[in-house]
mmCIF file with all atom_site columns, C-alpha atoms in Angstrom:
data_model
loop_
_atom_site.group_PDB
_atom_site.id
_atom_site.type_symbol
_atom_site.label_atom_id
_atom_site.label_alt_id
_atom_site.label_comp_id
_atom_site.label_asym_id
_atom_site.label_entity_id
_atom_site.label_seq_id
_atom_site.pdbx_PDB_ins_code
_atom_site.Cartn_x
_atom_site.Cartn_y
_atom_site.Cartn_z
_atom_site.occupancy
_atom_site.B_iso_or_equiv
_atom_site.pdbx_formal_charge
_atom_site.auth_seq_id
_atom_site.auth_comp_id
_atom_site.auth_asym_id
_atom_site.auth_atom_id
_atom_site.pdbx_PDB_model_num
ATOM 1   C CA . ALA O 1 1   ? 0.321   0.020  0.016   1.00 0.00 ? 1331 ALA O CA 1
ATOM 2   C CA . GLN O 1 2   ? 1.162   3.510  -0.764  1.00 0.00 ? 1332 GLN O CA 1
ATOM 3   C CA . SER O 1 3   ? 1.882   5.751  2.495   1.00 0.00 ? 1333 SER O CA 1
ATOM 4   C CA . VAL O 1 4   ? 3.607   8.792  3.785   1.00 0.00 ? 1334 VAL O CA 1
ATOM 5   C CA . THR O 1 5   ? 5.243   8.678  7.185   1.00 0.00 ? 1335 THR O CA 1
ATOM 6   C CA . GLN O 1 6   ? 6.510   11.883 9.144   1.00 0.00 ? 1336 GLN O CA 1
ATOM 7   C CA . PRO O 1 7   ? 7.942   10.173 12.045  1.00 0.00 ? 1337 PRO O CA 1
ATOM 8   C CA . ASP O 1 8   ? 8.043   13.339 14.039  1.00 0.00 ? 1338 ASP O CA 1
ATOM 9   C CA . ILE O 1 9   ? 4.811   14.871 15.396  1.00 0.00 ? 1339 ILE O CA 1
ATOM 10  C CA . HIS O 1 10  ? 6.332   17.829 17.059  1.00 0.00 ? 1340 HIS O CA 1
ATOM 11  C CA . ILE O 1 11  ? 9.887   19.326 16.803  1.00 0.00 ? 1341 ILE O CA 1
ATOM 12  C CA . THR O 1 12  ? 11.010  22.328 18.930  1.00 0.00 ? 1342 THR O CA 1
ATOM 13  C CA . VAL O 1 13  ? 13.903  24.331 17.477  1.00 0.00 ? 1343 VAL O CA 1
ATOM 14  C CA . SER O 1 14  ? 15.432  27.611 18.570  1.00 0.00 ? 1344 SER O CA 1
ATOM 15  C CA . GLU O 1 15  ? 15.513  30.468 16.510  1.00 0.00 ? 1345 GLU O CA 1
ATOM 16  C CA . GLY O 1 16  ? 18.632  30.526 14.277  1.00 0.00 ? 1346 GLY O CA 1
ATOM 17  C CA . ALA O 1 17  ? 19.318  26.896 14.469  1.00 0.00 ? 1347 ALA O CA 1
ATOM 18  C CA . SER O 1 18  ? 18.877  24.289 11.440  1.00 0.00 ? 1348 SER O CA 1
ATOM 19  C CA . LEU O 1 19  ? 15.715  22.314 11.247  1.00 0.00 ? 1349 LEU O CA 1
ATOM 20  C CA . GLU O 1 20  ? 15.218  19.026 9.440   1.00 0.00 ? 1350 GLU O CA 1
ATOM 21  C CA . LEU O 1 21  ? 12.075  17.516 9.009   1.00 0.00 ? 1351 LEU O CA 1
ATOM 22  C CA . ARG O 1 22  ? 12.076  13.918 8.015   1.00 0.00 ? 1352 ARG O CA 1
ATOM 23  C CA . CYS O 1 23  ? 9.600   12.101 5.282   1.00 0.00 ? 1353 CYS O CA 1
ATOM 24  C CA . ASN O 1 24  ? 9.542   8.588  4.120   1.00 0.00 ? 1354 ASN O CA 1
ATOM 25  C CA . TYR O 1 25  ? 7.543   7.015  1.297   1.00 0.00 ? 1355 TYR O CA 1
ATOM 26  C CA . SER O 1 26  ? 6.243   3.774  0.496   1.00 0.00 ? 1356 SER O CA 1
ATOM 27  C CA . TYR O 1 27  ? 5.164   3.531  -3.494  1.00 0.00 ? 1357 TYR O CA 1
ATOM 28  C CA . GLY O 1 28  ? 5.752   1.215  -6.206  1.00 0.00 ? 1358 GLY O CA 1
ATOM 29  C CA . ALA O 1 29  ? 7.937   3.547  -8.138  1.00 0.00 ? 1359 ALA O CA 1
ATOM 30  C CA . THR O 1 30  ? 9.502   6.855  -7.343  1.00 0.00 ? 1360 THR O CA 1
ATOM 31  C CA . PRO O 1 31  ? 6.491   9.116  -7.025  1.00 0.00 ? 1361 PRO O CA 1
ATOM 32  C CA . TYR O 1 32  ? 6.563   13.361 -7.074  1.00 0.00 ? 1362 TYR O CA 1
ATOM 33  C CA . LEU O 1 33  ? 7.132   14.597 -4.023  1.00 0.00 ? 1363 LEU O CA 1
ATOM 34  C CA . PHE O 1 34  ? 6.311   17.847 -2.098  1.00 0.00 ? 1364 PHE O CA 1
ATOM 35  C CA . TRP O 1 35  ? 6.576   19.941 1.158   1.00 0.00 ? 1365 TRP O CA 1
ATOM 36  C CA . TYR O 1 36  ? 3.483   21.951 2.037   1.00 0.00 ? 1366 TYR O CA 1
ATOM 37  C CA . VAL O 1 37  ? 3.448   24.499 4.874   1.00 0.00 ? 1367 VAL O CA 1
ATOM 38  C CA . GLN O 1 38  ? 0.466   25.422 6.820   1.00 0.00 ? 1368 GLN O CA 1
ATOM 39  C CA . SER O 1 39  ? 0.134   28.413 9.165   1.00 0.00 ? 1369 SER O CA 1
ATOM 40  C CA . PRO O 1 40  ? -2.748  28.413 11.878  1.00 0.00 ? 1370 PRO O CA 1
ATOM 41  C CA . GLY O 1 41  ? -5.735  29.177 10.294  1.00 0.00 ? 1371 GLY O CA 1
ATOM 42  C CA . GLN O 1 42  ? -4.629  28.809 6.897   1.00 0.00 ? 1372 GLN O CA 1
ATOM 43  C CA . GLY O 1 43  ? -4.698  26.864 3.720   1.00 0.00 ? 1373 GLY O CA 1
ATOM 44  C CA . LEU O 1 44  ? -1.447  24.922 2.982   1.00 0.00 ? 1374 LEU O CA 1
ATOM 45  C CA . GLN O 1 45  ? 1.187   26.530 0.468   1.00 0.00 ? 1375 GLN O CA 1
ATOM 46  C CA . LEU O 1 46  ? 3.785   24.711 -1.385  1.00 0.00 ? 1376 LEU O CA 1
ATOM 47  C CA . LEU O 1 47  ? 7.119   25.124 -0.331  1.00 0.00 ? 1377 LEU O CA 1
ATOM 48  C CA . LEU O 1 48  ? 9.004   23.021 -2.936  1.00 0.00 ? 1378 LEU O CA 1
ATOM 49  C CA . LYS O 1 49  ? 8.661   19.908 -4.945  1.00 0.00 ? 1379 LYS O CA 1
ATOM 50  C CA . TYR O 1 50  ? 10.628  16.790 -6.530  1.00 0.00 ? 1380 TYR O CA 1
ATOM 51  C CA . LEU O 1 51  ? 9.726   15.738 -10.263 1.00 0.00 ? 1381 LEU O CA 1
ATOM 52  C CA . SER O 1 52  ? 12.818  14.548 -11.350 1.00 0.00 ? 1382 SER O CA 1
ATOM 53  C CA . GLY O 1 53  ? 16.528  15.412 -12.131 1.00 0.00 ? 1383 GLY O CA 1
ATOM 54  C CA . ASP O 1 54  ? 18.716  17.147 -9.277  1.00 0.00 ? 1384 ASP O CA 1
ATOM 55  C CA . THR O 1 55  ? 17.877  15.070 -6.067  1.00 0.00 ? 1385 THR O CA 1
ATOM 56  C CA . LEU O 1 56  ? 18.224  18.661 -3.997  1.00 0.00 ? 1386 LEU O CA 1
ATOM 57  C CA . VAL O 1 57  ? 15.556  20.791 -4.664  1.00 0.00 ? 1387 VAL O CA 1
ATOM 58  C CA . GLN O 1 58  ? 15.564  24.423 -3.511  1.00 0.00 ? 1388 GLN O CA 1
ATOM 59  C CA . GLY O 1 59  ? 12.093  26.318 -2.237  1.00 0.00 ? 1389 GLY O CA 1
ATOM 60  C CA . ILE O 1 60  ? 10.726  28.836 -1.001  1.00 0.00 ? 1390 ILE O CA 1
ATOM 61  C CA . LYS O 1 61  ? 11.514  30.689 2.601   1.00 0.00 ? 1391 LYS O CA 1
ATOM 62  C CA . GLY O 1 62  ? 14.826  29.657 2.484   1.00 0.00 ? 1392 GLY O CA 1
ATOM 63  C CA . PHE O 1 63  ? 13.817  25.709 2.570   1.00 0.00 ? 1393 PHE O CA 1
ATOM 64  C CA . GLU O 1 64  ? 15.472  22.714 0.625   1.00 0.00 ? 1394 GLU O CA 1
ATOM 65  C CA . ALA O 1 65  ? 14.632  19.132 0.430   1.00 0.00 ? 1395 ALA O CA 1
ATOM 66  C CA . GLU O 1 66  ? 16.913  16.096 -0.989  1.00 0.00 ? 1396 GLU O CA 1
ATOM 67  C CA . PHE O 1 67  ? 15.315  13.229 -2.530  1.00 0.00 ? 1397 PHE O CA 1
ATOM 68  C CA . LYS O 1 68  ? 17.005  9.855  -1.755  1.00 0.00 ? 1398 LYS O CA 1
ATOM 69  C CA . ARG O 1 69  ? 15.750  7.214  -3.424  1.00 0.00 ? 1399 ARG O CA 1
ATOM 70  C CA . SER O 1 70  ? 17.850  4.490  -1.504  1.00 0.00 ? 1400 SER O CA 1
ATOM 71  C CA . GLN O 1 71  ? 16.204  5.239  1.657   1.00 0.00 ? 1401 GLN O CA 1
ATOM 72  C CA . SER O 1 72  ? 12.963  6.515  0.121   1.00 0.00 ? 1402 SER O CA 1
ATOM 73  C CA . SER O 1 73  ? 13.285  9.942  1.892   1.00 0.00 ? 1403 SER O CA 1
ATOM 74  C CA . PHE O 1 74  ? 12.669  13.308 1.086   1.00 0.00 ? 1404 PHE O CA 1
ATOM 75  C CA . ASN O 1 75  ? 13.940  15.474 4.118   1.00 0.00 ? 1405 ASN O CA 1
ATOM 76  C CA . LEU O 1 76  ? 13.006  19.142 4.207   1.00 0.00 ? 1406 LEU O CA 1
ATOM 77  C CA . ARG O 1 77  ? 15.870  21.360 6.016   1.00 0.00 ? 1407 ARG O CA 1
ATOM 78  C CA . LYS O 1 78  ? 16.735  24.802 6.717   1.00 0.00 ? 1408 LYS O CA 1
ATOM 79  C CA . PRO O 1 79  ? 19.645  26.182 7.652   1.00 0.00 ? 1409 PRO O CA 1
ATOM 80  C CA . SER O 1 80  ? 18.458  28.736 10.001  1.00 0.00 ? 1410 SER O CA 1
ATOM 81  C CA . VAL O 1 81  ? 14.833  29.213 11.470  1.00 0.00 ? 1411 VAL O CA 1
ATOM 82  C CA . HIS O 1 82  ? 12.928  32.212 11.720  1.00 0.00 ? 1412 HIS O CA 1
ATOM 83  C CA . TRP O 1 83  ? 10.136  32.652 14.590  1.00 0.00 ? 1413 TRP O CA 1
ATOM 84  C CA . SER O 1 84  ? 8.086   32.697 10.916  1.00 0.00 ? 1414 SER O CA 1
ATOM 85  C CA . ASP O 1 85  ? 8.666   29.172 10.314  1.00 0.00 ? 1415 ASP O CA 1
ATOM 86  C CA . ALA O 1 86  ? 6.661   27.872 13.320  1.00 0.00 ? 1416 ALA O CA 1
ATOM 87  C CA . ALA O 1 87  ? 3.732   26.188 11.462  1.00 0.00 ? 1417 ALA O CA 1
ATOM 88  C CA . GLU O 1 88  ? 2.631   22.649 10.465  1.00 0.00 ? 1418 GLU O CA 1
ATOM 89  C CA . TYR O 1 89  ? 4.460   20.897 7.642   1.00 0.00 ? 1419 TYR O CA 1
ATOM 90  C CA . PHE O 1 90  ? 3.098   18.264 5.407   1.00 0.00 ? 1420 PHE O CA 1
ATOM 91  C CA . CYS O 1 91  ? 4.822   15.945 3.034   1.00 0.00 ? 1421 CYS O CA 1
ATOM 92  C CA . ALA O 1 92  ? 3.005   14.874 0.210   1.00 0.00 ? 1422 ALA O CA 1
ATOM 93  C CA . VAL O 1 93  ? 3.429   12.306 -2.889  1.00 0.00 ? 1423 VAL O CA 1
ATOM 94  C CA . ALA O 1 94  ? 1.394   11.793 -5.989  1.00 0.00 ? 1424 ALA O CA 1
ATOM 95  C CA . PRO O 1 95  ? 1.795   8.969  -8.296  1.00 0.00 ? 1425 PRO O CA 1
ATOM 96  C CA . LYS O 1 96  ? 3.338   9.775  -11.912 1.00 0.00 ? 1426 LYS O CA 1
ATOM 97  C CA . GLY O 1 97  ? 0.798   9.359  -14.860 1.00 0.00 ? 1427 GLY O CA 1
ATOM 98  C CA . SER O 1 98  ? -2.928  10.068 -15.179 1.00 0.00 ? 1428 SER O CA 1
ATOM 99  C CA . ASN O 1 99  ? -3.458  9.667  -11.546 1.00 0.00 ? 1429 ASN O CA 1
ATOM 100 C CA . ASP O 1 100 ? -0.973  12.550 -10.729 1.00 0.00 ? 1430 ASP O CA 1
ATOM 101 C CA . TYR O 1 101 ? -3.540  14.713 -9.149  1.00 0.00 ? 1431 TYR O CA 1
ATOM 102 C CA . LYS O 1 102 ? -3.858  12.289 -6.450  1.00 0.00 ? 1432 LYS O CA 1
ATOM 103 C CA . LEU O 1 103 ? -1.600  14.067 -3.476  1.00 0.00 ? 1433 LEU O CA 1
ATOM 104 C CA . SER O 1 104 ? -1.105  11.690 -0.524  1.00 0.00 ? 1434 SER O CA 1
ATOM 105 C CA . PHE O 1 105 ? -0.160  13.492 2.813   1.00 0.00 ? 1435 PHE O CA 1
ATOM 106 C CA . GLY O 1 106 ? 1.581   12.906 5.983   1.00 0.00 ? 1436 GLY O CA 1
ATOM 107 C CA . ALA O 1 107 ? 0.192   13.108 9.013   1.00 0.00 ? 1437 ALA O CA 1
ATOM 108 C CA . GLY O 1 108 ? 2.300   16.215 9.531   1.00 0.00 ? 1438 GLY O CA 1
ATOM 109 C CA . THR O 1 109 ? 5.131   17.620 11.967  1.00 0.00 ? 1439 THR O CA 1
ATOM 110 C CA . THR O 1 110 ? 4.340   20.559 13.872  1.00 0.00 ? 1440 THR O CA 1
ATOM 111 C CA . VAL O 1 111 ? 7.098   23.235 14.020  1.00 0.00 ? 1441 VAL O CA 1
ATOM 112 C CA . THR O 1 112 ? 7.644   25.411 17.173  1.00 0.00 ? 1442 THR O CA 1
ATOM 113 C CA . VAL O 1 113 ? 10.241  28.121 17.089  1.00 0.00 ? 1443 VAL O CA 1
ATOM 114 C CA . ARG O 1 114 ? 11.475  29.331 20.778  1.00 0.00 ? 1444 ARG O CA 1
ATOM 115 C CA . ALA O 1 115 ? 13.029  32.384 21.331  1.00 0.00 ? 1445 ALA O CA 1
ATOM 116 C CA . ASP H 2 1   ? -5.645  37.801 -7.242  1.00 0.00 ? 454  ASP H CA 1
ATOM 117 C CA . ALA H 2 2   ? -7.384  37.201 -4.269  1.00 0.00 ? 455  ALA H CA 1
ATOM 118 C CA . GLY H 2 3   ? -6.807  33.504 -4.095  1.00 0.00 ? 456  GLY H CA 1
ATOM 119 C CA . VAL H 2 4   ? -9.043  30.623 -3.537  1.00 0.00 ? 457  VAL H CA 1
ATOM 120 C CA . ILE H 2 5   ? -12.119 31.929 -1.391  1.00 0.00 ? 458  ILE H CA 1
ATOM 121 C CA . GLN H 2 6   ? -13.979 29.859 0.885   1.00 0.00 ? 459  GLN H CA 1
ATOM 122 C CA . SER H 2 7   ? -17.294 30.517 2.876   1.00 0.00 ? 460  SER H CA 1
ATOM 123 C CA . PRO H 2 8   ? -18.320 30.341 5.652   1.00 0.00 ? 461  PRO H CA 1
ATOM 124 C CA . ARG H 2 9   ? -14.977 30.231 7.666   1.00 0.00 ? 462  ARG H CA 1
ATOM 125 C CA . HIS H 2 10  ? -16.677 28.529 10.396  1.00 0.00 ? 463  HIS H CA 1
ATOM 126 C CA . GLU H 2 11  ? -19.733 26.583 10.504  1.00 0.00 ? 464  GLU H CA 1
ATOM 127 C CA . VAL H 2 12  ? -21.662 25.167 13.475  1.00 0.00 ? 465  VAL H CA 1
ATOM 128 C CA . THR H 2 13  ? -24.587 23.169 13.117  1.00 0.00 ? 466  THR H CA 1
ATOM 129 C CA . GLU H 2 14  ? -26.870 20.763 14.593  1.00 0.00 ? 467  GLU H CA 1
ATOM 130 C CA . MET H 2 15  ? -26.580 17.124 13.593  1.00 0.00 ? 468  MET H CA 1
ATOM 131 C CA . GLY H 2 16  ? -29.305 16.288 10.939  1.00 0.00 ? 469  GLY H CA 1
ATOM 132 C CA . GLN H 2 17  ? -29.022 19.571 9.433   1.00 0.00 ? 470  GLN H CA 1
ATOM 133 C CA . GLU H 2 18  ? -27.362 20.230 5.720   1.00 0.00 ? 471  GLU H CA 1
ATOM 134 C CA . VAL H 2 19  ? -24.454 22.188 5.378   1.00 0.00 ? 472  VAL H CA 1
ATOM 135 C CA . THR H 2 20  ? -23.212 23.632 2.561   1.00 0.00 ? 473  THR H CA 1
ATOM 136 C CA . LEU H 2 21  ? -20.112 24.946 2.103   1.00 0.00 ? 474  LEU H CA 1
ATOM 137 C CA . ARG H 2 22  ? -18.694 27.464 -0.769  1.00 0.00 ? 475  ARG H CA 1
ATOM 138 C CA . CYS H 2 23  ? -15.610 27.808 -2.768  1.00 0.00 ? 476  CYS H CA 1
ATOM 139 C CA . LYS H 2 24  ? -14.565 30.390 -5.604  1.00 0.00 ? 477  LYS H CA 1
ATOM 140 C CA . PRO H 2 25  ? -11.334 29.192 -7.366  1.00 0.00 ? 478  PRO H CA 1
ATOM 141 C CA . ILE H 2 26  ? -8.703  31.388 -8.643  1.00 0.00 ? 479  ILE H CA 1
ATOM 142 C CA . SER H 2 27  ? -9.937  32.703 -12.123 1.00 0.00 ? 480  SER H CA 1
ATOM 143 C CA . GLY H 2 28  ? -8.694  30.564 -14.793 1.00 0.00 ? 481  GLY H CA 1
ATOM 144 C CA . HIS H 2 29  ? -7.611  27.468 -13.102 1.00 0.00 ? 482  HIS H CA 1
ATOM 145 C CA . ASN H 2 30  ? -9.543  24.619 -14.549 1.00 0.00 ? 483  ASN H CA 1
ATOM 146 C CA . SER H 2 31  ? -8.796  21.977 -11.732 1.00 0.00 ? 484  SER H CA 1
ATOM 147 C CA . LEU H 2 32  ? -10.359 21.850 -8.433  1.00 0.00 ? 485  LEU H CA 1
ATOM 148 C CA . PHE H 2 33  ? -10.282 19.849 -5.285  1.00 0.00 ? 486  PHE H CA 1
ATOM 149 C CA . TRP H 2 34  ? -12.050 19.142 -2.203  1.00 0.00 ? 487  TRP H CA 1
ATOM 150 C CA . TYR H 2 35  ? -9.923  17.997 0.660   1.00 0.00 ? 488  TYR H CA 1
ATOM 151 C CA . ARG H 2 36  ? -11.059 17.207 4.441   1.00 0.00 ? 489  ARG H CA 1
ATOM 152 C CA . GLN H 2 37  ? -8.363  17.540 7.369   1.00 0.00 ? 490  GLN H CA 1
ATOM 153 C CA . THR H 2 38  ? -9.132  15.775 10.826  1.00 0.00 ? 491  THR H CA 1
ATOM 154 C CA . MET H 2 39  ? -6.663  15.221 13.496  1.00 0.00 ? 492  MET H CA 1
ATOM 155 C CA . MET H 2 40  ? -7.500  11.438 12.963  1.00 0.00 ? 493  MET H CA 1
ATOM 156 C CA . ARG H 2 41  ? -6.937  11.109 9.180   1.00 0.00 ? 494  ARG H CA 1
ATOM 157 C CA . GLY H 2 42  ? -5.004  13.913 8.232   1.00 0.00 ? 495  GLY H CA 1
ATOM 158 C CA . LEU H 2 43  ? -5.661  15.535 4.686   1.00 0.00 ? 496  LEU H CA 1
ATOM 159 C CA . GLU H 2 44  ? -7.785  13.372 2.317   1.00 0.00 ? 497  GLU H CA 1
ATOM 160 C CA . LEU H 2 45  ? -8.938  14.374 -0.907  1.00 0.00 ? 498  LEU H CA 1
ATOM 161 C CA . LEU H 2 46  ? -12.758 14.173 -0.990  1.00 0.00 ? 499  LEU H CA 1
ATOM 162 C CA . ILE H 2 47  ? -13.126 14.937 -4.888  1.00 0.00 ? 500  ILE H CA 1
ATOM 163 C CA . TYR H 2 48  ? -11.453 16.369 -7.713  1.00 0.00 ? 501  TYR H CA 1
ATOM 164 C CA . PHE H 2 49  ? -12.998 18.200 -10.799 1.00 0.00 ? 502  PHE H CA 1
ATOM 165 C CA . ASN H 2 50  ? -11.492 19.590 -14.165 1.00 0.00 ? 503  ASN H CA 1
ATOM 166 C CA . ASN H 2 51  ? -13.038 21.726 -16.213 1.00 0.00 ? 504  ASN H CA 1
ATOM 167 C CA . ASN H 2 52  ? -16.367 21.326 -14.082 1.00 0.00 ? 505  ASN H CA 1
ATOM 168 C CA . VAL H 2 53  ? -16.631 17.818 -14.667 1.00 0.00 ? 506  VAL H CA 1
ATOM 169 C CA . PRO H 2 54  ? -16.019 15.390 -11.605 1.00 0.00 ? 507  PRO H CA 1
ATOM 170 C CA . ILE H 2 55  ? -13.238 13.058 -12.314 1.00 0.00 ? 508  ILE H CA 1
ATOM 171 C CA . ASP H 2 56  ? -12.745 11.434 -8.912  1.00 0.00 ? 509  ASP H CA 1
ATOM 172 C CA . ASP H 2 57  ? -15.179 11.314 -6.178  1.00 0.00 ? 510  ASP H CA 1
ATOM 173 C CA . SER H 2 58  ? -13.732 8.208  -4.735  1.00 0.00 ? 511  SER H CA 1
ATOM 174 C CA . GLY H 2 59  ? -12.651 9.983  -1.874  1.00 0.00 ? 512  GLY H CA 1
ATOM 175 C CA . MET H 2 60  ? -16.116 10.964 -0.875  1.00 0.00 ? 513  MET H CA 1
ATOM 176 C CA . PRO H 2 61  ? -17.006 9.368  2.463   1.00 0.00 ? 514  PRO H CA 1
ATOM 177 C CA . GLU H 2 62  ? -20.630 8.503  1.756   1.00 0.00 ? 515  GLU H CA 1
ATOM 178 C CA . ASP H 2 63  ? -24.065 9.293  0.004   1.00 0.00 ? 516  ASP H CA 1
ATOM 179 C CA . ARG H 2 64  ? -24.521 12.137 2.430   1.00 0.00 ? 517  ARG H CA 1
ATOM 180 C CA . PHE H 2 65  ? -21.826 14.193 0.969   1.00 0.00 ? 518  PHE H CA 1
ATOM 181 C CA . SER H 2 66  ? -22.151 15.803 -2.339  1.00 0.00 ? 519  SER H CA 1
ATOM 182 C CA . ALA H 2 67  ? -20.211 18.016 -4.532  1.00 0.00 ? 520  ALA H CA 1
ATOM 183 C CA . LYS H 2 68  ? -21.194 20.300 -7.451  1.00 0.00 ? 521  LYS H CA 1
ATOM 184 C CA . MET H 2 69  ? -19.289 22.650 -9.776  1.00 0.00 ? 522  MET H CA 1
ATOM 185 C CA . PRO H 2 70  ? -22.146 24.700 -12.069 1.00 0.00 ? 523  PRO H CA 1
ATOM 186 C CA . ASN H 2 71  ? -19.399 26.849 -13.654 1.00 0.00 ? 524  ASN H CA 1
ATOM 187 C CA . ALA H 2 72  ? -15.510 27.415 -13.743 1.00 0.00 ? 525  ALA H CA 1
ATOM 188 C CA . SER H 2 73  ? -16.047 30.070 -10.963 1.00 0.00 ? 526  SER H CA 1
ATOM 189 C CA . PHE H 2 74  ? -17.728 28.110 -8.093  1.00 0.00 ? 527  PHE H CA 1
ATOM 190 C CA . SER H 2 75  ? -18.169 24.980 -6.307  1.00 0.00 ? 528  SER H CA 1
ATOM 191 C CA . THR H 2 76  ? -20.225 23.483 -3.460  1.00 0.00 ? 529  THR H CA 1
ATOM 192 C CA . LEU H 2 77  ? -19.557 20.389 -1.106  1.00 0.00 ? 530  LEU H CA 1
ATOM 193 C CA . LYS H 2 78  ? -22.774 19.674 0.818   1.00 0.00 ? 531  LYS H CA 1
ATOM 194 C CA . ILE H 2 79  ? -23.744 17.401 3.343   1.00 0.00 ? 532  ILE H CA 1
ATOM 195 C CA . GLN H 2 80  ? -26.843 16.281 4.193   1.00 0.00 ? 533  GLN H CA 1
ATOM 196 C CA . PRO H 2 81  ? -27.686 15.014 6.987   1.00 0.00 ? 534  PRO H CA 1
ATOM 197 C CA . SER H 2 82  ? -24.662 16.379 8.755   1.00 0.00 ? 535  SER H CA 1
ATOM 198 C CA . GLU H 2 83  ? -23.302 14.228 11.703  1.00 0.00 ? 536  GLU H CA 1
ATOM 199 C CA . PRO H 2 84  ? -20.847 14.985 14.629  1.00 0.00 ? 537  PRO H CA 1
ATOM 200 C CA . ARG H 2 85  ? -18.200 12.528 12.828  1.00 0.00 ? 538  ARG H CA 1
ATOM 201 C CA . ASP H 2 86  ? -18.346 14.999 9.895   1.00 0.00 ? 539  ASP H CA 1
ATOM 202 C CA . SER H 2 87  ? -16.715 18.186 12.120  1.00 0.00 ? 540  SER H CA 1
ATOM 203 C CA . ALA H 2 88  ? -13.415 18.824 10.229  1.00 0.00 ? 541  ALA H CA 1
ATOM 204 C CA . VAL H 2 89  ? -11.667 21.652 8.385   1.00 0.00 ? 542  VAL H CA 1
ATOM 205 C CA . TYR H 2 90  ? -12.617 21.407 4.548   1.00 0.00 ? 543  TYR H CA 1
ATOM 206 C CA . PHE H 2 91  ? -10.390 22.900 2.165   1.00 0.00 ? 544  PHE H CA 1
ATOM 207 C CA . CYS H 2 92  ? -10.699 23.727 -1.268  1.00 0.00 ? 545  CYS H CA 1
ATOM 208 C CA . ALA H 2 93  ? -7.847  23.961 -3.690  1.00 0.00 ? 546  ALA H CA 1
ATOM 209 C CA . SER H 2 94  ? -7.564  25.047 -7.225  1.00 0.00 ? 547  SER H CA 1
ATOM 210 C CA . SER H 2 95  ? -4.731  24.566 -9.896  1.00 0.00 ? 548  SER H CA 1
ATOM 211 C CA . PRO H 2 96  ? -3.850  25.592 -13.532 1.00 0.00 ? 549  PRO H CA 1
ATOM 212 C CA . THR H 2 97  ? -3.779  22.199 -14.843 1.00 0.00 ? 550  THR H CA 1
ATOM 213 C CA . ASN H 2 98  ? -4.766  18.799 -13.747 1.00 0.00 ? 551  ASN H CA 1
ATOM 214 C CA . LEU H 2 99  ? -1.125  17.383 -13.671 1.00 0.00 ? 552  LEU H CA 1
ATOM 215 C CA . GLN H 2 100 ? 0.910   17.993 -10.556 1.00 0.00 ? 553  GLN H CA 1
ATOM 216 C CA . GLY H 2 101 ? 3.811   16.944 -12.740 1.00 0.00 ? 554  GLY H CA 1
ATOM 217 C CA . ARG H 2 102 ? 4.211   19.851 -14.633 1.00 0.00 ? 555  ARG H CA 1
ATOM 218 C CA . ASP H 2 103 ? 5.539   22.901 -13.104 1.00 0.00 ? 556  ASP H CA 1
ATOM 219 C CA . GLU H 2 104 ? 2.507   23.794 -11.454 1.00 0.00 ? 557  GLU H CA 1
ATOM 220 C CA . LYS H 2 105 ? 1.110   23.897 -7.956  1.00 0.00 ? 558  LYS H CA 1
ATOM 221 C CA . LEU H 2 106 ? -2.291  23.858 -5.772  1.00 0.00 ? 559  LEU H CA 1
ATOM 222 C CA . PHE H 2 107 ? -3.425  27.050 -4.135  1.00 0.00 ? 560  PHE H CA 1
ATOM 223 C CA . PHE H 2 108 ? -5.535  26.344 -1.070  1.00 0.00 ? 561  PHE H CA 1
ATOM 224 C CA . GLY H 2 109 ? -8.035  28.443 0.432   1.00 0.00 ? 562  GLY H CA 1
ATOM 225 C CA . SER H 2 110 ? -8.148  29.045 3.996   1.00 0.00 ? 563  SER H CA 1
ATOM 226 C CA . GLY H 2 111 ? -10.868 26.356 4.614   1.00 0.00 ? 564  GLY H CA 1
ATOM 227 C CA . THR H 2 112 ? -13.999 26.203 6.457   1.00 0.00 ? 565  THR H CA 1
ATOM 228 C CA . GLN H 2 113 ? -14.102 24.769 10.220  1.00 0.00 ? 566  GLN H CA 1
ATOM 229 C CA . LEU H 2 114 ? -17.131 22.721 10.250  1.00 0.00 ? 567  LEU H CA 1
ATOM 230 C CA . SER H 2 115 ? -18.544 21.707 13.824  1.00 0.00 ? 568  SER H CA 1
ATOM 231 C CA . VAL H 2 116 ? -21.505 19.473 13.755  1.00 0.00 ? 569  VAL H CA 1
ATOM 232 C CA . LEU H 2 117 ? -22.978 19.409 17.514  1.00 0.00 ? 570  LEU H CA 1
#
C-alpha cells in the first residue's frame, strides 16, 4: 500500500538553529514529492517539489529538500529558522501518470520556534 | 488575485442539518479539489473536478456528501444530513492544470471549520 510517513509529530527548535523534517514514502515507483506548510488558520502553501533530475531541490522561504531513492526519503531542511517558520509541515506524494492529481499527505509535523 | 475563496470560515450546526460549503477558485484555474482535514485521518482528497466535470469522487465518504461545480468560478460541497463525525476543516484548492507533474501547484483556500453538534 502507498503511504507517507512523517516520523516526528512535533519538533521544537531555537530561532537561528537548523531544522530538518523527515519524510519517508512507500510507493511502487518513485512518485512526485512535495512539501507544504500550513500556518494556523490558513490553507497549505507549497514550499517545494521534486519531479525529476537534481535530487536537491530549493524552495521558497529558504527551504531545501533532498530526495534519496535508496532511503525512500525526502527530508526538508532549513539552515537557520526564523520565528515565522513556526507552522505545520506536510510531506506529500503523487503518482506519476494519469493519476498524478492524487496527492497523499503525511500526518504532518508541527514546528515550534523558541526565542 | 484574491486566491481561492471559501465560505463560510466557520460553520456550527446541529446533527441532521444540511450544510453547504462554498468555494471560488482562482480565475483561469481549470482544476478544483475538495479536501478534508481531521486529526485522526489527516488530509484526505474528497473529490476532484477538471473543467467543471467530476473526475474522481472516490474519496467522498458516503452518500450524505455531494459536490457540484456548476461553472468555472464556483463549487459547493454539501452534507445532508450532517453528523458529528463530519466535524473537520474542509479545504478547497485549485490548480491551473490537472497535472501536478508540470510546473504548477495547488493553491489552497483558508478552509471552512465545520462543527456538527
